[in-house]
Amino acid sequence: MSADTGPASGDSAGLLNGLVSHGDSKTRRVYETARSLHSGAVKDLLSLGVCERCIFRLVAVEAFDSDISSVSTSTLHSWLKSGDDETGSSESSCSRICIVCLGILQFVFSDAKKELVKSDSSSDYVARITDLVKQDRHEFDSFGLEVSVPSTIMENERAVLSYLKGKYSTEGWLQRDKISVKDALKVLLLDQLKASLGAESDSSSFHIRLTYSKASDEAQGASETTHESKKRKTDAENGSNCISENSFEKYQVYEPCIFSVHCNKMPIFFSGRYFKYSRNVSQSRWIIDDERMGEASVEEILGGNILPACLGDSYKFHAAGREDIDVRMLGSGRPFLIEVQNSRQCPSEQSLKEVEEKINNSEKKLVGVKDLKCIGSQCWAMMREGEAEKQKQYVALVWISRPLEEKDFNSVSSLKELKILQKTPVRVLHRRSPLDREKIIHWLVKIYREFQILLTLKLLLFSNNSQSLWFQYSG
């Protein structure tokens, strides 16, 4: 095989001298790599319909890096087939959709309108991606790049490698691990994307996802039966030389992948305390048989005002406990979190103060809020801990059947750490097990009127479902 190894045929001195005169060391290195590839393998791959960048992936292997992005598809093609009259006489592989990457590394795709889009260089492709990202109006200073490709690519690549192993089994380059289409695309685009977006690439909370989906089964040459497909895959994995050049006719691709860009940001969280002043407002949106229960909900009032300030897609409401629709929430308020999905911006402190004022100064005054602020994702763990062990204070008005004397108050006030058992209330039996749950009354304080006692109660919940009650009499 050594006789076929080395520069592809044709005098390339003029091209090389031009590159040297321009002083482009990156381009020169790519050129020299292209001219050093196994000419027989290059010729076979071009004939099969494998694109130029996939040839670099499969044959050059270790030489595949971001420098290749500086060279256009047409230039790469001319370097790989320069002077090869036989290859040049057939349909140019530069104009065909690659049977392996389905056009992804050729920067050819169908857009949302099913219109064919071609970019000869990675810079044009990056400019298009940048425009799509900026249209989504996200604020970010770093990003993570994700790529999703059809599984057909792996199957077709196995078939091509199986074919090559049948002809060039002794070649060292064939034994090396190959860079995947997904990773190759990241290599080609990432540095330019960082410069174009003015952001670093890391494990960011903001992700740019490039999704390539098959145009159709027919377009991807997948008309073979399930049995044939499985056999092809098994043979390729075993390195079987059962795949002939003629069999690649059914692999030909007539439509590129459908390409889309999706931007997504990890959720951001807002914490605070809410008050509920109305006895006709549920905590969360409550619909029964298509009929709303209550006038509104705390969830909708808070989330509906916070979401627009973030330009987010949606929100989730979380609270440390809950109260019934006809129970008010006063005192210091109930802690809550608003989780905003895919926010385009994080509102400033001033913006959040304006949101607070809007809620608190609403005409109906159904709900109030205080201490509204943006916090990190660790707040979720903190809130879960708070739910496992939390204290509440309740107020109740108690009528007594007889006048109380001072000794009665002294007796009640002397009770400390009083353990009681509470059965599951009937109203929640549909969602909670019928159990006796232990609670503890830590202390009681009296405020007295004749025949009336105003009862204030604090509740402490534990993760094992036991609860502690703190009673405080006030009047």
PDB file of C-alpha atoms in Angstrom, residues 313-422:
ATOM      1  CA  ASP A 313     -40.625  31.078  28.675  1.00  0.00           C
ATOM      2  CA  SER A 314     -42.501  29.860  31.761  1.00  0.00           C
ATOM      3  CA  TYR A 315     -42.326  29.671  35.540  1.00  0.00           C
ATOM      4  CA  LYS A 316     -42.895  27.258  38.410  1.00  0.00           C
ATOM      5  CA  PHE A 317     -44.133  28.259  41.849  1.00  0.00           C
ATOM      6  CA  HIS A 318     -42.824  26.633  45.049  1.00  0.00           C
ATOM      7  CA  ALA A 319     -43.822  27.497  48.608  1.00  0.00           C
ATOM      8  CA  ALA A 320     -42.794  26.342  52.071  1.00  0.00           C
ATOM      9  CA  GLY A 321     -46.147  24.766  52.889  1.00  0.00           C
ATOM     10  CA  ARG A 322     -49.610  25.903  51.934  1.00  0.00           C
ATOM     11  CA  GLU A 323     -52.861  27.277  53.297  1.00  0.00           C
ATOM     12  CA  ASP A 324     -56.449  26.564  52.269  1.00  0.00           C
ATOM     13  CA  ILE A 325     -58.223  28.887  49.888  1.00  0.00           C
ATOM     14  CA  ASP A 326     -60.305  30.437  52.688  1.00  0.00           C
ATOM     15  CA  VAL A 327     -57.348  30.950  55.039  1.00  0.00           C
ATOM     16  CA  ARG A 328     -55.378  34.179  55.012  1.00  0.00           C
ATOM     17  CA  MET A 329     -51.580  34.372  55.273  1.00  0.00           C
ATOM     18  CA  LEU A 330     -50.516  37.276  57.501  1.00  0.00           C
ATOM     19  CA  GLY A 331     -47.723  37.820  60.013  1.00  0.00           C
ATOM     20  CA  SER A 332     -44.254  37.602  58.456  1.00  0.00           C
ATOM     21  CA  GLY A 333     -45.576  35.907  55.305  1.00  0.00           C
ATOM     22  CA  ARG A 334     -44.871  32.503  53.769  1.00  0.00           C
ATOM     23  CA  PRO A 335     -41.502  31.838  52.044  1.00  0.00           C
ATOM     24  CA  PHE A 336     -41.744  31.051  48.337  1.00  0.00           C
ATOM     25  CA  LEU A 337     -39.646  30.510  45.225  1.00  0.00           C
ATOM     26  CA  ILE A 338     -40.422  31.385  41.622  1.00  0.00           C
ATOM     27  CA  GLU A 339     -38.405  29.275  39.171  1.00  0.00           C
ATOM     28  CA  VAL A 340     -38.206  30.979  35.763  1.00  0.00           C
ATOM     29  CA  GLN A 341     -37.393  28.798  32.748  1.00  0.00           C
ATOM     30  CA  ASN A 342     -35.111  30.071  29.968  1.00  0.00           C
ATOM     31  CA  SER A 343     -34.922  33.693  31.101  1.00  0.00           C
ATOM     32  CA  ARG A 344     -33.435  36.133  28.588  1.00  0.00           C
ATOM     33  CA  GLN A 345     -32.365  38.575  31.280  1.00  0.00           C
ATOM     34  CA  CYS A 346     -31.956  38.800  35.038  1.00  0.00           C
ATOM     35  CA  PRO A 347     -33.852  41.829  36.373  1.00  0.00           C
ATOM     36  CA  SER A 348     -32.001  44.375  38.485  1.00  0.00           C
ATOM     37  CA  GLU A 349     -32.787  45.117  42.134  1.00  0.00           C
ATOM     38  CA  GLN A 350     -34.646  48.219  41.011  1.00  0.00           C
ATOM     39  CA  SER A 351     -36.769  46.186  38.592  1.00  0.00           C
ATOM     40  CA  LEU A 352     -37.677  43.757  41.370  1.00  0.00           C
ATOM     41  CA  LYS A 353     -38.664  46.634  43.652  1.00  0.00           C
ATOM     42  CA  GLU A 354     -40.973  47.855  40.905  1.00  0.00           C
ATOM     43  CA  VAL A 355     -42.487  44.355  40.654  1.00  0.00           C
ATOM     44  CA  GLU A 356     -43.053  44.376  44.428  1.00  0.00           C
ATOM     45  CA  GLU A 357     -44.737  47.767  44.274  1.00  0.00           C
ATOM     46  CA  LYS A 358     -46.952  46.693  41.407  1.00  0.00           C
ATOM     47  CA  ILE A 359     -48.179  43.643  43.330  1.00  0.00           C
ATOM     48  CA  ASN A 360     -48.576  45.460  46.662  1.00  0.00           C
ATOM     49  CA  ASN A 361     -50.352  48.456  45.136  1.00  0.00           C
ATOM     50  CA  SER A 362     -52.769  46.506  42.977  1.00  0.00           C
ATOM     51  CA  GLU A 363     -56.352  47.710  43.156  1.00  0.00           C
ATOM     52  CA  LYS A 364     -57.837  44.536  44.661  1.00  0.00           C
ATOM     53  CA  LYS A 365     -54.977  43.911  47.113  1.00  0.00           C
ATOM     54  CA  LEU A 366     -55.485  40.153  47.077  1.00  0.00           C
ATOM     55  CA  VAL A 367     -51.822  39.303  47.616  1.00  0.00           C
ATOM     56  CA  GLY A 368     -48.746  41.094  48.954  1.00  0.00           C
ATOM     57  CA  VAL A 369     -45.037  40.343  48.720  1.00  0.00           C
ATOM     58  CA  LYS A 370     -41.805  41.420  50.419  1.00  0.00           C
ATOM     59  CA  ASP A 371     -38.060  40.680  50.243  1.00  0.00           C
ATOM     60  CA  LEU A 372     -38.263  39.776  46.544  1.00  0.00           C
ATOM     61  CA  LYS A 373     -34.786  39.008  45.199  1.00  0.00           C
ATOM     62  CA  CYS A 374     -32.923  36.865  42.688  1.00  0.00           C
ATOM     63  CA  ILE A 375     -30.912  34.052  44.278  1.00  0.00           C
ATOM     64  CA  GLY A 376     -28.768  31.127  43.139  1.00  0.00           C
ATOM     65  CA  SER A 377     -29.906  27.590  42.444  1.00  0.00           C
ATOM     66  CA  GLN A 378     -28.675  26.493  45.898  1.00  0.00           C
ATOM     67  CA  CYS A 379     -31.844  28.090  47.264  1.00  0.00           C
ATOM     68  CA  TRP A 380     -33.790  25.025  46.180  1.00  0.00           C
ATOM     69  CA  ALA A 381     -31.804  22.787  48.517  1.00  0.00           C
ATOM     70  CA  MET A 382     -32.188  25.341  51.297  1.00  0.00           C
ATOM     71  CA  MET A 383     -35.930  25.454  50.810  1.00  0.00           C
ATOM     72  CA  ARG A 384     -36.165  21.668  50.903  1.00  0.00           C
ATOM     73  CA  GLU A 385     -34.294  21.735  54.188  1.00  0.00           C
ATOM     74  CA  GLY A 386     -36.740  24.351  55.426  1.00  0.00           C
ATOM     75  CA  GLU A 387     -39.657  22.104  54.524  1.00  0.00           C
ATOM     76  CA  ALA A 388     -38.098  19.258  56.496  1.00  0.00           C
ATOM     77  CA  GLU A 389     -37.957  21.372  59.654  1.00  0.00           C
ATOM     78  CA  LYS A 390     -40.076  24.506  59.666  1.00  0.00           C
ATOM     79  CA  GLN A 391     -41.889  26.652  62.209  1.00  0.00           C
ATOM     80  CA  LYS A 392     -45.259  28.259  61.736  1.00  0.00           C
ATOM     81  CA  GLN A 393     -47.346  30.515  63.911  1.00  0.00           C
ATOM     82  CA  TYR A 394     -51.136  30.397  63.893  1.00  0.00           C
ATOM     83  CA  VAL A 395     -53.753  32.579  65.570  1.00  0.00           C
ATOM     84  CA  ALA A 396     -57.133  31.215  66.670  1.00  0.00           C
ATOM     85  CA  LEU A 397     -60.054  32.647  68.630  1.00  0.00           C
ATOM     86  CA  VAL A 398     -61.271  30.238  71.339  1.00  0.00           C
ATOM     87  CA  TRP A 399     -64.609  30.398  73.204  1.00  0.00           C
ATOM     88  CA  ILE A 400     -64.650  28.865  76.671  1.00  0.00           C
ATOM     89  CA  SER A 401     -67.816  27.506  78.339  1.00  0.00           C
ATOM     90  CA  ARG A 402     -66.967  29.126  81.686  1.00  0.00           C
ATOM     91  CA  PRO A 403     -65.001  32.118  82.908  1.00  0.00           C
ATOM     92  CA  LEU A 404     -61.328  31.305  83.378  1.00  0.00           C
ATOM     93  CA  GLU A 405     -59.431  31.971  86.575  1.00  0.00           C
ATOM     94  CA  GLU A 406     -55.787  32.843  87.015  1.00  0.00           C
ATOM     95  CA  LYS A 407     -54.949  29.308  88.069  1.00  0.00           C
ATOM     96  CA  ASP A 408     -56.343  28.072  84.721  1.00  0.00           C
ATOM     97  CA  PHE A 409     -53.946  30.318  82.828  1.00  0.00           C
ATOM     98  CA  ASN A 410     -51.072  29.293  85.067  1.00  0.00           C
ATOM     99  CA  SER A 411     -51.871  25.648  84.459  1.00  0.00           C
ATOM    100  CA  VAL A 412     -52.006  26.085  80.690  1.00  0.00           C
ATOM    101  CA  SER A 413     -48.924  28.290  80.551  1.00  0.00           C
ATOM    102  CA  SER A 414     -46.916  25.760  82.546  1.00  0.00           C
ATOM    103  CA  LEU A 415     -47.267  23.130  79.835  1.00  0.00           C
ATOM    104  CA  LYS A 416     -43.934  22.594  78.053  1.00  0.00           C
ATOM    105  CA  GLU A 417     -42.994  20.128  75.304  1.00  0.00           C
ATOM    106  CA  LEU A 418     -46.469  18.600  75.390  1.00  0.00           C
ATOM    107  CA  LYS A 419     -46.719  15.681  72.952  1.00  0.00           C
ATOM    108  CA  ILE A 420     -50.024  15.084  71.203  1.00  0.00           C
ATOM    109  CA  LEU A 421     -51.206  12.879  68.299  1.00  0.00           C
ATOM    110  CA  GLN A 422     -53.171  14.320  65.408  1.00  0.00           C
TER     111      GLN A 422
END
